[in-house]
CSV table of C-alpha atoms and ligand atoms in Angstrom, one decimal:
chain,number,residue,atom,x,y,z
V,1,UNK,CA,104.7,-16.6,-22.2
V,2,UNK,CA,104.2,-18.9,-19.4
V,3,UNK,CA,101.4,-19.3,-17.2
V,4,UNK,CA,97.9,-18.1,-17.8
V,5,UNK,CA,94.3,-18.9,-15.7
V,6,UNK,CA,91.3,-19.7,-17.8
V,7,UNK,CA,87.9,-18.6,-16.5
V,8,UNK,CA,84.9,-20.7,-16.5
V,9,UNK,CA,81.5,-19.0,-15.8
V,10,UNK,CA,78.6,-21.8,-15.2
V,11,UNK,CA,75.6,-21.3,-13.6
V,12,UNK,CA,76.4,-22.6,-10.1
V,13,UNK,CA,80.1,-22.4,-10.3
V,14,UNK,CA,82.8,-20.0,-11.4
V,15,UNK,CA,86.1,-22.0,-12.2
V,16,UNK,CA,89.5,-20.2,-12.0
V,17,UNK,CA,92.2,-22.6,-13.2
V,18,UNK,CA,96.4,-21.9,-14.0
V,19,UNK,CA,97.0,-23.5,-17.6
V,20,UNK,CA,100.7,-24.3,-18.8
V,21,UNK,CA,101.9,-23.9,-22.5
V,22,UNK,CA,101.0,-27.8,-22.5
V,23,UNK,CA,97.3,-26.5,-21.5
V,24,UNK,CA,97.5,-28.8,-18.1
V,25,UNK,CA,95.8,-27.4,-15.4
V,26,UNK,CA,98.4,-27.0,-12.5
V,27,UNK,CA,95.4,-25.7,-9.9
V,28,UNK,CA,92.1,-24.8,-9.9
V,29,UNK,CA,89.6,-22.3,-7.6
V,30,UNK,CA,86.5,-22.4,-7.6
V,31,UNK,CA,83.4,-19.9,-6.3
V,32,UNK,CA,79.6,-20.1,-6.4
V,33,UNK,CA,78.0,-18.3,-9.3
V,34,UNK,CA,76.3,-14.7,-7.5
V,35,UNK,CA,73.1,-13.7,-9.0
V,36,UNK,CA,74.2,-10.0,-9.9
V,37,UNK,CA,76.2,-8.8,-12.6
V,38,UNK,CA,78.8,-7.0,-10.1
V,39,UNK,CA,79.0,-10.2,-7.9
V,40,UNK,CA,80.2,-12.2,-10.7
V,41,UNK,CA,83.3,-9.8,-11.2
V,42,UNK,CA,84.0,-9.3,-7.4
V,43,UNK,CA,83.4,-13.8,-7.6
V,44,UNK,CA,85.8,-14.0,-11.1
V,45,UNK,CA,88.6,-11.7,-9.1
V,46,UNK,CA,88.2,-13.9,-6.3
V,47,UNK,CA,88.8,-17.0,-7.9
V,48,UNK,CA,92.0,-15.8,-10.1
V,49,UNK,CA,93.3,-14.6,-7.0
V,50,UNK,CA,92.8,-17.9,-5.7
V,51,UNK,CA,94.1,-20.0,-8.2
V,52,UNK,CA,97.4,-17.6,-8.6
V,53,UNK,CA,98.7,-18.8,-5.3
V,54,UNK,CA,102.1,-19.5,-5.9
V,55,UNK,CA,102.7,-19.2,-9.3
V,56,UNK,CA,103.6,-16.2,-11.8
V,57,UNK,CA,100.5,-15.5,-13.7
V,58,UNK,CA,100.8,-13.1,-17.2
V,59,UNK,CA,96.9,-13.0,-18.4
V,60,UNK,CA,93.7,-14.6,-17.9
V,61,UNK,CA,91.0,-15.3,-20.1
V,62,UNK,CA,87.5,-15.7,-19.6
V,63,UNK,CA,85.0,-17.6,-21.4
V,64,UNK,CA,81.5,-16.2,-21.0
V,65,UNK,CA,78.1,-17.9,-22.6
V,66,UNK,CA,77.0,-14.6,-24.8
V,67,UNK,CA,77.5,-12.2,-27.5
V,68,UNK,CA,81.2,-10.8,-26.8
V,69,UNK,CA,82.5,-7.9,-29.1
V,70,UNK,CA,85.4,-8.0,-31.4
V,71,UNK,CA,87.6,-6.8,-29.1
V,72,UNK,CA,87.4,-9.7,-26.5
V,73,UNK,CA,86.8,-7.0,-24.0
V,74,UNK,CA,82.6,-6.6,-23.9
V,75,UNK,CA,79.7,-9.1,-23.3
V,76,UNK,CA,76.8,-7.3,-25.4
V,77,UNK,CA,74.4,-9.5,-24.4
V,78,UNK,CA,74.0,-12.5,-22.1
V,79,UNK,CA,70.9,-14.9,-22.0
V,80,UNK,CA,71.6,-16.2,-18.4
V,81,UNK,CA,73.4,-13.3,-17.1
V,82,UNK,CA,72.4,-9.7,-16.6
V,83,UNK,CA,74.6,-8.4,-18.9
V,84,UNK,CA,74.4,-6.1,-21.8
V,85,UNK,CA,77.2,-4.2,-23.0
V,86,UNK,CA,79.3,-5.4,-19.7
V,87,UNK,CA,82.9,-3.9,-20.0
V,88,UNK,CA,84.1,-7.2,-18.7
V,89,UNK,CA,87.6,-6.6,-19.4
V,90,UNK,CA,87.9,-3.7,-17.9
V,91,UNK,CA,86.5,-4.7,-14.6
V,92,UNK,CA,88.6,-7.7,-14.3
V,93,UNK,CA,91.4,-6.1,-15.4
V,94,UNK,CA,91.2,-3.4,-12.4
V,95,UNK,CA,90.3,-6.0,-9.8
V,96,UNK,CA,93.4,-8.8,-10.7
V,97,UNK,CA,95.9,-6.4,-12.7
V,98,UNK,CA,96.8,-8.8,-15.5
V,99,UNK,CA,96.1,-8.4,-19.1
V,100,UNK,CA,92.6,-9.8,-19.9
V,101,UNK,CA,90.7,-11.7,-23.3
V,102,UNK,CA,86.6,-12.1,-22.8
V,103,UNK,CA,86.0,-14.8,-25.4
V,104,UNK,CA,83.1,-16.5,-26.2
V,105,UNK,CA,82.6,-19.7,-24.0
V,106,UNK,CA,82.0,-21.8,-27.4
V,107,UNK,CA,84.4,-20.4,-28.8
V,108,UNK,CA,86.7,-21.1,-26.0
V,109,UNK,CA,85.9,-24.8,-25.6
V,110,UNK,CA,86.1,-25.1,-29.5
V,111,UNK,CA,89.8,-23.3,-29.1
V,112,UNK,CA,90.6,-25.7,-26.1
V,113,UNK,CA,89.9,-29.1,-28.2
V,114,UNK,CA,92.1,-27.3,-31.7
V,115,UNK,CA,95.1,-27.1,-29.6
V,116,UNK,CA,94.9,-29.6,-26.9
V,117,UNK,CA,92.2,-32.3,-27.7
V,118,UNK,CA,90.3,-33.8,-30.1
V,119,UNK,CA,91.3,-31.4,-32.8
V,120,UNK,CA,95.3,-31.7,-32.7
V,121,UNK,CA,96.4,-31.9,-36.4
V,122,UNK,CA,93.8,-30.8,-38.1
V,123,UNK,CA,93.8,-26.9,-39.5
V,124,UNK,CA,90.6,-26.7,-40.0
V,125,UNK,CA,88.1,-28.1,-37.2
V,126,UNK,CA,84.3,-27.1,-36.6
V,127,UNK,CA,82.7,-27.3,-32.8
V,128,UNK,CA,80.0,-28.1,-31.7
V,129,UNK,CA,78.8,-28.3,-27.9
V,130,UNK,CA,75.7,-30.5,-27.8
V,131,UNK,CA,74.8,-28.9,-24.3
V,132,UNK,CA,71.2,-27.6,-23.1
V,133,UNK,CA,71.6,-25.5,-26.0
V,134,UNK,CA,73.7,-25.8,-28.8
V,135,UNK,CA,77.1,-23.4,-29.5
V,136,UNK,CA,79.7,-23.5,-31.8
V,137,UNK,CA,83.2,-22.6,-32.8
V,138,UNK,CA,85.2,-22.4,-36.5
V,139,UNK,CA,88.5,-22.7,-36.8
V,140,UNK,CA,89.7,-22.2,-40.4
V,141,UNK,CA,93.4,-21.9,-41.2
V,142,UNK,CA,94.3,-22.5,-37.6
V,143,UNK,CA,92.3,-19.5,-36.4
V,144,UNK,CA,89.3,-19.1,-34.7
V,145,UNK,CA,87.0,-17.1,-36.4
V,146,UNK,CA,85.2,-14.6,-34.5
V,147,UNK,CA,83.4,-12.8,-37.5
V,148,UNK,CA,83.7,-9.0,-38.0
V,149,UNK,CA,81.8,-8.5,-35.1
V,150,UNK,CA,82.9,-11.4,-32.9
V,151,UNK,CA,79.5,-13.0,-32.7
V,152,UNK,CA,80.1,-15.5,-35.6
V,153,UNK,CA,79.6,-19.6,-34.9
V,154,UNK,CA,76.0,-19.1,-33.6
V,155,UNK,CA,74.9,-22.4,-34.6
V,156,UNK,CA,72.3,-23.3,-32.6
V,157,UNK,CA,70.2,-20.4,-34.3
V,158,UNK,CA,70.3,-21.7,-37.7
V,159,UNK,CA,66.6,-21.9,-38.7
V,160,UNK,CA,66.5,-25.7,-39.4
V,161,UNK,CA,62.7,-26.2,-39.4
V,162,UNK,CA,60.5,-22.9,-40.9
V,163,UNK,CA,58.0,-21.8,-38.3
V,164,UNK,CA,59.3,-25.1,-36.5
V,165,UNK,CA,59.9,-24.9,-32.7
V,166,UNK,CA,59.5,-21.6,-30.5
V,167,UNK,CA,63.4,-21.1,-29.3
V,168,UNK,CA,64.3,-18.5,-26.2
V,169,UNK,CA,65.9,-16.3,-28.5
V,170,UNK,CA,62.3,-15.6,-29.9
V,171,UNK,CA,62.9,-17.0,-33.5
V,172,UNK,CA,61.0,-20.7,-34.3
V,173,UNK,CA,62.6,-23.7,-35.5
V,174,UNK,CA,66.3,-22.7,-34.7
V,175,UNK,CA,68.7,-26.3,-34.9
V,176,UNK,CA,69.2,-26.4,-30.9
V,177,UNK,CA,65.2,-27.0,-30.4
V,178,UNK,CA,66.4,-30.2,-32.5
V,179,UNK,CA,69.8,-31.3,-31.4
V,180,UNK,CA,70.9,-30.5,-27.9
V,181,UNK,CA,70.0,-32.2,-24.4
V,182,UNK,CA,66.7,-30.1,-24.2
V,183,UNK,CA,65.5,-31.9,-27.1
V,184,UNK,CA,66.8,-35.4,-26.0
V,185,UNK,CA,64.5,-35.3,-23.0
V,186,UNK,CA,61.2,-33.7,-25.2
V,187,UNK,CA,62.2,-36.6,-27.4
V,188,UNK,CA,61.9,-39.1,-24.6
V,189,UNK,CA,58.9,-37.8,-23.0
V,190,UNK,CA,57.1,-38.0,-25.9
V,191,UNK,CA,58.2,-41.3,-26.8
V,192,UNK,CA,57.3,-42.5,-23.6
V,193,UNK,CA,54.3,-40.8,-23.6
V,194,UNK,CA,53.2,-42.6,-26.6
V,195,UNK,CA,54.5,-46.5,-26.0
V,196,UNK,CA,55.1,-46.7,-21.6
V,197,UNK,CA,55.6,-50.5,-22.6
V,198,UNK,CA,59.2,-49.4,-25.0
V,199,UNK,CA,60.6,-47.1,-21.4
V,200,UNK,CA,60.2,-49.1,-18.9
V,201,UNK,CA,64.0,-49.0,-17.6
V,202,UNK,CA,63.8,-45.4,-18.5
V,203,UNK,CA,60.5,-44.6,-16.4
V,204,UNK,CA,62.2,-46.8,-13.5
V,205,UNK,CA,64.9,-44.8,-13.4
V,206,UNK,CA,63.1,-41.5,-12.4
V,207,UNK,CA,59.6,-41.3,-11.0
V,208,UNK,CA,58.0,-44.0,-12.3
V,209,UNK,CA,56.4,-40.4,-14.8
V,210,UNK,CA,57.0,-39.5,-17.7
V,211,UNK,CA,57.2,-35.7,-16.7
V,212,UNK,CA,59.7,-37.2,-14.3
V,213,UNK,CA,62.0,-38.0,-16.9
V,214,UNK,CA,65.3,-36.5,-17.2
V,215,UNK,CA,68.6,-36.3,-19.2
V,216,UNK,CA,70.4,-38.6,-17.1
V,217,UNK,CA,68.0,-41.3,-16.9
V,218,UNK,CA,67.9,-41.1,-20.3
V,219,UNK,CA,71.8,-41.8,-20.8
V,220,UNK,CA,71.5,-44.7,-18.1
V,221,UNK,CA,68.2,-46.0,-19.8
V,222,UNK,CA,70.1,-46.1,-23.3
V,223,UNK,CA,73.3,-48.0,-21.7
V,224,UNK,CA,70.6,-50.4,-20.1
V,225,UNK,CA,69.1,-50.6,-24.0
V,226,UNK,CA,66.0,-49.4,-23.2
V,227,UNK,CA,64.3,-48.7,-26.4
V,228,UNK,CA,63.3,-45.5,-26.3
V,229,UNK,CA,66.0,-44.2,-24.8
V,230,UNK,CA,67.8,-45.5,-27.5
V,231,UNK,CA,65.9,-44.6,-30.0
V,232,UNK,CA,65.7,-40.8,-28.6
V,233,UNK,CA,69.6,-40.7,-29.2
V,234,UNK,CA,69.4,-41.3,-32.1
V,235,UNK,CA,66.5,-39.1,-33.5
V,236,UNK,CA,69.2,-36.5,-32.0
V,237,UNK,CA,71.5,-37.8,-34.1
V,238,UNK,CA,69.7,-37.7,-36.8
V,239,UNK,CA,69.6,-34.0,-36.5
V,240,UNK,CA,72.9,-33.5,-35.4
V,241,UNK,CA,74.4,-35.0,-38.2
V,242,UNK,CA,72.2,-33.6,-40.8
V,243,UNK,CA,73.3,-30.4,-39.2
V,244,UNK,CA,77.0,-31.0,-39.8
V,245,UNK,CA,76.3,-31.9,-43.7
V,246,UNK,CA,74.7,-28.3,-44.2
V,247,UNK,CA,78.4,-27.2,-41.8
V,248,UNK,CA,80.5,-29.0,-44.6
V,249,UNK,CA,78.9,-27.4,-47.1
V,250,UNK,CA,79.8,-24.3,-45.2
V,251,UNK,CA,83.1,-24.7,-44.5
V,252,UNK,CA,84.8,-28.0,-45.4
V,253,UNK,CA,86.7,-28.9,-42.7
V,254,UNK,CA,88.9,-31.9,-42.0
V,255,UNK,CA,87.2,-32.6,-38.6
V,256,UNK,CA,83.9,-32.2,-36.8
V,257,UNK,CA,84.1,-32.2,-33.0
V,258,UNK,CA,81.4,-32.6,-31.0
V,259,UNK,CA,81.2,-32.0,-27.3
V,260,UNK,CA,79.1,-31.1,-24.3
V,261,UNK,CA,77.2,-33.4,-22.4
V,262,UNK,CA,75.6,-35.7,-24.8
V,263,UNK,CA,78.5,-35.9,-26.3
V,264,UNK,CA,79.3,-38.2,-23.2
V,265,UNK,CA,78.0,-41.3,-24.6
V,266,UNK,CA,80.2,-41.6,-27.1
V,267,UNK,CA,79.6,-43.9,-29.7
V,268,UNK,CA,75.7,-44.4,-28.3
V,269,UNK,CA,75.3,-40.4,-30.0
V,270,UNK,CA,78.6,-40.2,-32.7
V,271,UNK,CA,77.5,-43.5,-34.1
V,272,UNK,CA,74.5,-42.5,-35.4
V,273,UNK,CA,75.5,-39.0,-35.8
V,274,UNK,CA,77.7,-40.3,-38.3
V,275,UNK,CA,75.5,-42.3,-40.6
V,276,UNK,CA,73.3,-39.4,-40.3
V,277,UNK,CA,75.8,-36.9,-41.5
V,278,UNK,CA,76.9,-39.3,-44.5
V,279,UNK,CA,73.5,-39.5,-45.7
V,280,UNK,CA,72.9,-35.7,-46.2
V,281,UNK,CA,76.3,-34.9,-47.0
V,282,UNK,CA,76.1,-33.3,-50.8
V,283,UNK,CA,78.1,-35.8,-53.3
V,284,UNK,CA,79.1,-38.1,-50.3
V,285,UNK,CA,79.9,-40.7,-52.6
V,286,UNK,CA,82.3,-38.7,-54.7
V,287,UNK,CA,84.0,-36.0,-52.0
V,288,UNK,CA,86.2,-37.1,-49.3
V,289,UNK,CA,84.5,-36.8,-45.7
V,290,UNK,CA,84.9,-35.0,-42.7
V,291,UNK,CA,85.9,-37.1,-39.8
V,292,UNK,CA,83.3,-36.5,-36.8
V,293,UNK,CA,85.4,-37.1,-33.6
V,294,UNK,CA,84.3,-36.9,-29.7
V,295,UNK,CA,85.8,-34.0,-28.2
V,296,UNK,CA,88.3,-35.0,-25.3
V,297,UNK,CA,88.4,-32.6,-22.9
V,298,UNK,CA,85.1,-32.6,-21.2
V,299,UNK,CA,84.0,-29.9,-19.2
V,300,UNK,CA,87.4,-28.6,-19.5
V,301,UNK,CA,88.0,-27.4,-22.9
V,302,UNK,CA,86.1,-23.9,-22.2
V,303,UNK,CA,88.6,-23.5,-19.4
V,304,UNK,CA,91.7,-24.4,-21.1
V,305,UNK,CA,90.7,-22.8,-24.4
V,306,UNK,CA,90.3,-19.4,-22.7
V,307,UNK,CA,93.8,-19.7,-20.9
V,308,UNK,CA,95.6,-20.1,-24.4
V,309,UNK,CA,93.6,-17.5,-26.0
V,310,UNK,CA,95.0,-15.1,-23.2
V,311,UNK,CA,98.1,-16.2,-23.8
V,312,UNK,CA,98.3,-15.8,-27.1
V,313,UNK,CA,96.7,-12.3,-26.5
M,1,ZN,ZN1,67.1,-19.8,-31.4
């Protein structure tokens, strides 16, 4: 199979772009995210068409942030998105006429950075996307496992804390109220909040408050070595990495990847993440360790991930 377009679905943006069997991105299209649940088909058809301009497309995939079934073909539920048992597939498949996969958008991105990215080599690779939230993606014996019910890799929901944290999916305590770029910045602002005199690059940077504080001052703060910037990476860390111990136990893969946004800093985050995963990793002294790698691919992976998917069909 040759050509396929991958399907990115953000909140502001919907990104069509035509992925080769290399998963480089020969053109992209992008539309505004509409606020209904029909707009976002009539915007995803839109966008395909777009990006198909002169080149012979066989299937597009689509990563969407939700429960999708384990038929790649229905959203069951979205948190940011009106939709509950959405016949995605369907839809698109009528408005663009080419074979459609709905997949996961963590599951996607984790796909993206096995084949093409961080993950080339290894046959068994866990995801994680530190972004406002936290998602996941496993990929055991060179497959990505969806679960029987294709809702499998749910990371972030992992009760990490009992009767911890309240978390939008109505549970308390889940691992993304710990590690993820929502709990960087309730890190900082109470840091802040408790010693102004250890921010003070940090509080420059936004509004001179400390409810003015957000996730990009933070990452400039920390590169200035403001203290608590710093140190807010790496209580992160800390729980990102302790995190990925409990994930070996799991699964025992030969590489953690870890993406999303935070993951930008690179070493300022994997550093610590690192020491932090060697210190709860069970018999770390006698077992041989999981390497814990930045992903590569950026904002991307989701993208390519869901082209090769579709390709793959
Ligand atoms: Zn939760």
């Amino acid at each position: 199979m040759g050509l396929t377009i991958g399907v990115d679905i953000g909140g502001t943006k919907i990104a069509a772009g035509v992925v080769d069997e290399e998963g480089q991105i020969l053109s992209m299209f992008k539309v505004p995210t509409p606020p209904t649940a029909e707009g976002i088909v009539d915007a995803i058809a839109t966008a395909v068409s777009g990006a198909s301009e002169g080149h012979r497309i066989e299937a597009v995939g689509i990563g969407a942030a939700g429960y999708v079934d384990d038929k790649r073909a229905t959203v069951l539920f979205a948190p940011n998105i009106n939709w509950r048992h959405e016949p995605l597939k369907d839809k698109v498949e009528q408005r663009v006429g080419l074979p459609v996969v709905v997949e996961n958008d963590a599951n996607a991105a984790a796909w993206g950075e096995y084949r093409f990215g961080a993950g080339q080599g290894h046959d068994d690779v866990i995801c994680i996307t530190l972004g406002t939230g936290l998602g996941g993606g496993i990929i055991i014996g060179n497959k990505l496992r969806r679960g029987r019910f294709g809702v499998a890799a749910e990371f972030g929901h992992i009760r990490v804390v009992p009767d911890g944290l309240l978390c939008g999916c109505g549970s308390q305590g889940c691992w993304e109220q710990y590690a993820s770029g929502r709990a960087l910045v309730r890190y900082a602002k109470q840091r802040a909040n408790a010693t102004p005199s250890s921010a003070t690059i940090l509080l420059s940077l936004g509004d001179g408050t400390v409810d003015g504080i957000e996730g990009k001052h933070i990452s400039a703060a920390a590169r200035q070595g403001d203290a608590v910037a710093i140190d807010s990476f790496r209580e992160l860390a800390r729980w990102a990495g302790a995190g990925l111990a409990d994930l070996a136990s799991l699964f025992d893969p030969s590489a953690f990847i870890v993406g999303g946004g935070v993951s930008d800093e690179g070493e300022l985050v994997l550093d610590p993440i690192r020491k932090s995963f060697r210190r709860w990793l069970i018999g770390g002294e006698w077992r041989p360790h999981a390497q814990v790698l930045a992903a590569q691919l950026g904002g991307k992976a989701g993208l390519v991930g869901a082209a090769d998917l579709a390709r793959q069909g």
